[in-house]
Structure formats: C-alpha cells, structure tokens
PDB file of C-alpha atoms in Angstrom:
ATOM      1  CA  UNK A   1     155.309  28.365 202.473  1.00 91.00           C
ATOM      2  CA  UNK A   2     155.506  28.341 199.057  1.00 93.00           C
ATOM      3  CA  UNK A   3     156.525  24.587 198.663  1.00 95.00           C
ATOM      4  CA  UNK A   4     154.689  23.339 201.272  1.00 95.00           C
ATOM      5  CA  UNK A   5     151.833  24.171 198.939  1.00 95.00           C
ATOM      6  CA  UNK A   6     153.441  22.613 196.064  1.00 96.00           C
ATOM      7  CA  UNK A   7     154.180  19.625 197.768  1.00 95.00           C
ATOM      8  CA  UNK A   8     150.900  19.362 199.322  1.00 93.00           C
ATOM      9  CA  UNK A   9     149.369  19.924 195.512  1.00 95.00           C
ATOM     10  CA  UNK A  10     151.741  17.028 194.076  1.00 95.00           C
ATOM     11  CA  UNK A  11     150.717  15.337 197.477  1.00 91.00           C
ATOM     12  CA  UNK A  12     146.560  15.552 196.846  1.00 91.00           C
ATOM     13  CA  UNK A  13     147.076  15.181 193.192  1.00 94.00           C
ATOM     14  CA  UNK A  14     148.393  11.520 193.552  1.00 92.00           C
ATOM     15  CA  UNK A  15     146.423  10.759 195.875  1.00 89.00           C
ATOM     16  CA  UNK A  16     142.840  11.630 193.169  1.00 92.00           C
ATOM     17  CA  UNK A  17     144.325   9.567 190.366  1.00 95.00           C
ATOM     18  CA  UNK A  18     144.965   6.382 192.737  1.00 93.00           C
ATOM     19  CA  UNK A  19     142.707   3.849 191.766  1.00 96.00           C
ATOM     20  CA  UNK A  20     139.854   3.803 194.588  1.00 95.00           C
ATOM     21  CA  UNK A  21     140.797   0.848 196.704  1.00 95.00           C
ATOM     22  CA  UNK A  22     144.796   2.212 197.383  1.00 94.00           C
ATOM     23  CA  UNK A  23     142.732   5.355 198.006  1.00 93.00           C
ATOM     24  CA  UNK A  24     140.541   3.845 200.804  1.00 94.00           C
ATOM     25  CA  UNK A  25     143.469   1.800 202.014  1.00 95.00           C
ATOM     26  CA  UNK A  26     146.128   4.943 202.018  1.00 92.00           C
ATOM     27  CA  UNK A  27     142.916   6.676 203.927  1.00 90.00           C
ATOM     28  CA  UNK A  28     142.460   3.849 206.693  1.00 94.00           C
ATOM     29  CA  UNK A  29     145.812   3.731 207.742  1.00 95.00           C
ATOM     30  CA  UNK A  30     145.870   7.337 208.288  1.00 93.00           C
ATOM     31  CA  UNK A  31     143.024   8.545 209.134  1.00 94.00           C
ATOM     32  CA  UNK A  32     142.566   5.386 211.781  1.00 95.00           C
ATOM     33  CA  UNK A  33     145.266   5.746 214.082  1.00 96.00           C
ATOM     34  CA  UNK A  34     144.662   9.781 213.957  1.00 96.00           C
ATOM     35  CA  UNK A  35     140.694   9.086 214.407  1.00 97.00           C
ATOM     36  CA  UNK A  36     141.606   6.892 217.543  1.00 97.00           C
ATOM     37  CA  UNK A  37     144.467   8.684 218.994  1.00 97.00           C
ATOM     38  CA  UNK A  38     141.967  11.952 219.102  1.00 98.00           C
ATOM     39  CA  UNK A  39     139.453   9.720 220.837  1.00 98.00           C
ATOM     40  CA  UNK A  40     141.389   8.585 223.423  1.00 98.00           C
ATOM     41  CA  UNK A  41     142.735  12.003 224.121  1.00 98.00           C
ATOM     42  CA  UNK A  42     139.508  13.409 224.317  1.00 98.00           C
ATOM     43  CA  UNK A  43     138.168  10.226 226.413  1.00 97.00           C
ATOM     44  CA  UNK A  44     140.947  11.162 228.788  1.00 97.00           C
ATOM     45  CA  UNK A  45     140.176  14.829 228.979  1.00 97.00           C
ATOM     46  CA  UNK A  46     136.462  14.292 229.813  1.00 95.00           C
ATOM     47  CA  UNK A  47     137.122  11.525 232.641  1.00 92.00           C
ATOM     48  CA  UNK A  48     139.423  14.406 234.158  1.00 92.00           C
ATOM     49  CA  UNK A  49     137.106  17.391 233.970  1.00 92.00           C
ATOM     50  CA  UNK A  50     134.448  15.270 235.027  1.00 89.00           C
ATOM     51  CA  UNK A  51     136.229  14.091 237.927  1.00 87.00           C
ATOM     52  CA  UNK A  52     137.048  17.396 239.043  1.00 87.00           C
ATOM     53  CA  UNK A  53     133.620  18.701 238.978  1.00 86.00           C
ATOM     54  CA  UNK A  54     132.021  15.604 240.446  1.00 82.00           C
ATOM     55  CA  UNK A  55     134.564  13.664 242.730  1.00 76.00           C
ATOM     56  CA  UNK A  56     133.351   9.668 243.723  1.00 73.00           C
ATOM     57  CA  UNK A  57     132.805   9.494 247.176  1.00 76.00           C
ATOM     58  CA  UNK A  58     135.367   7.499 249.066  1.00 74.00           C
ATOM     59  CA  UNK A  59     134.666   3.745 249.524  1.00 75.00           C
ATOM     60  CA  UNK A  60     134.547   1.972 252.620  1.00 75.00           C
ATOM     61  CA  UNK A  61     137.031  -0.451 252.482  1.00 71.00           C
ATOM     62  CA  UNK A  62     135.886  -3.152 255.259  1.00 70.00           C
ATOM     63  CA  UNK A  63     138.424  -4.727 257.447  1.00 71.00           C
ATOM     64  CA  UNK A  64     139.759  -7.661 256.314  1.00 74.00           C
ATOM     65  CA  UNK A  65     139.194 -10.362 258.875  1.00 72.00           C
ATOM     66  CA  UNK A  66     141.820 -12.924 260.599  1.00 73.00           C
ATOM     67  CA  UNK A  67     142.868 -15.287 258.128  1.00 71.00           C
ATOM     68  CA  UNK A  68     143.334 -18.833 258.643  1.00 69.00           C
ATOM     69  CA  UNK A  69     146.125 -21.451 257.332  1.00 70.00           C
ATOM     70  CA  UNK A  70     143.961 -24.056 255.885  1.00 70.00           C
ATOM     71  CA  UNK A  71     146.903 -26.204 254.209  1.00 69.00           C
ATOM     72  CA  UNK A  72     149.167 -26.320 257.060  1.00 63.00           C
ATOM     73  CA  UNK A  73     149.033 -28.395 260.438  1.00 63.00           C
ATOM     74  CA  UNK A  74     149.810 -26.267 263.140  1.00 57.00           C
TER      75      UNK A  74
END
C-alpha cells in the first residue's frame, strides 16, 4: 500500500508543477470521459427505476389498412 502512496505522491507532484494549460488539458481528458461515462450510467439507472415504479401504458397500435400497388398495372 505503501507504494501506491508513493506513486500516487510522485503522481500529484508532477502533476502541481505542470505549467497550467498541460494541467487543464491532462484534466479534460480524464476527468471528461469519467464525468460522462458516470452520467450515462446514472441516466440509465434512473430510466430503469423509474420505469419500474411507473410503467407507460401500452399503446394502441391501429390496424394497418389494405395497401394498394400504386406503380404496378394489375
């Protein structure tokens, strides 16, 4: 565990003495994909729970009527 926390220090340390656009850059293309990942996951999670608690009614699908061949002489 020890040199996880090393490694994390060495980690966090480089990361404070990058100039501060790499920071904000190095940040974005983490934090992003994380950040939008955990949305969708959570967007997902909600539709479900919500579903279960409050199902749609079922639609009436009307019947679709006779069609006709317009484009060929019969």
């Amino acid at each position: 565990m020890e040199a996880i926390a090393q490694w994390w220090d060495g980690v966090e340390l480089w990361l404070a003495q990058l100039p501060f656009p790499f920071q904000f850059a190095l940040l974005m293309a983490v934090l992003l994909p994380l950040c939008l990942g955990a949305a969708r996951l959570i967007d997902r999670l909600v539709d479900n729970v919500s579903s279960r608690f409050n199902p749609a009614p079922p639609l009436d699908v009307p019947a679709e009527p006779d069609k006709v061949d317009a484009g060929v002489p019969s």
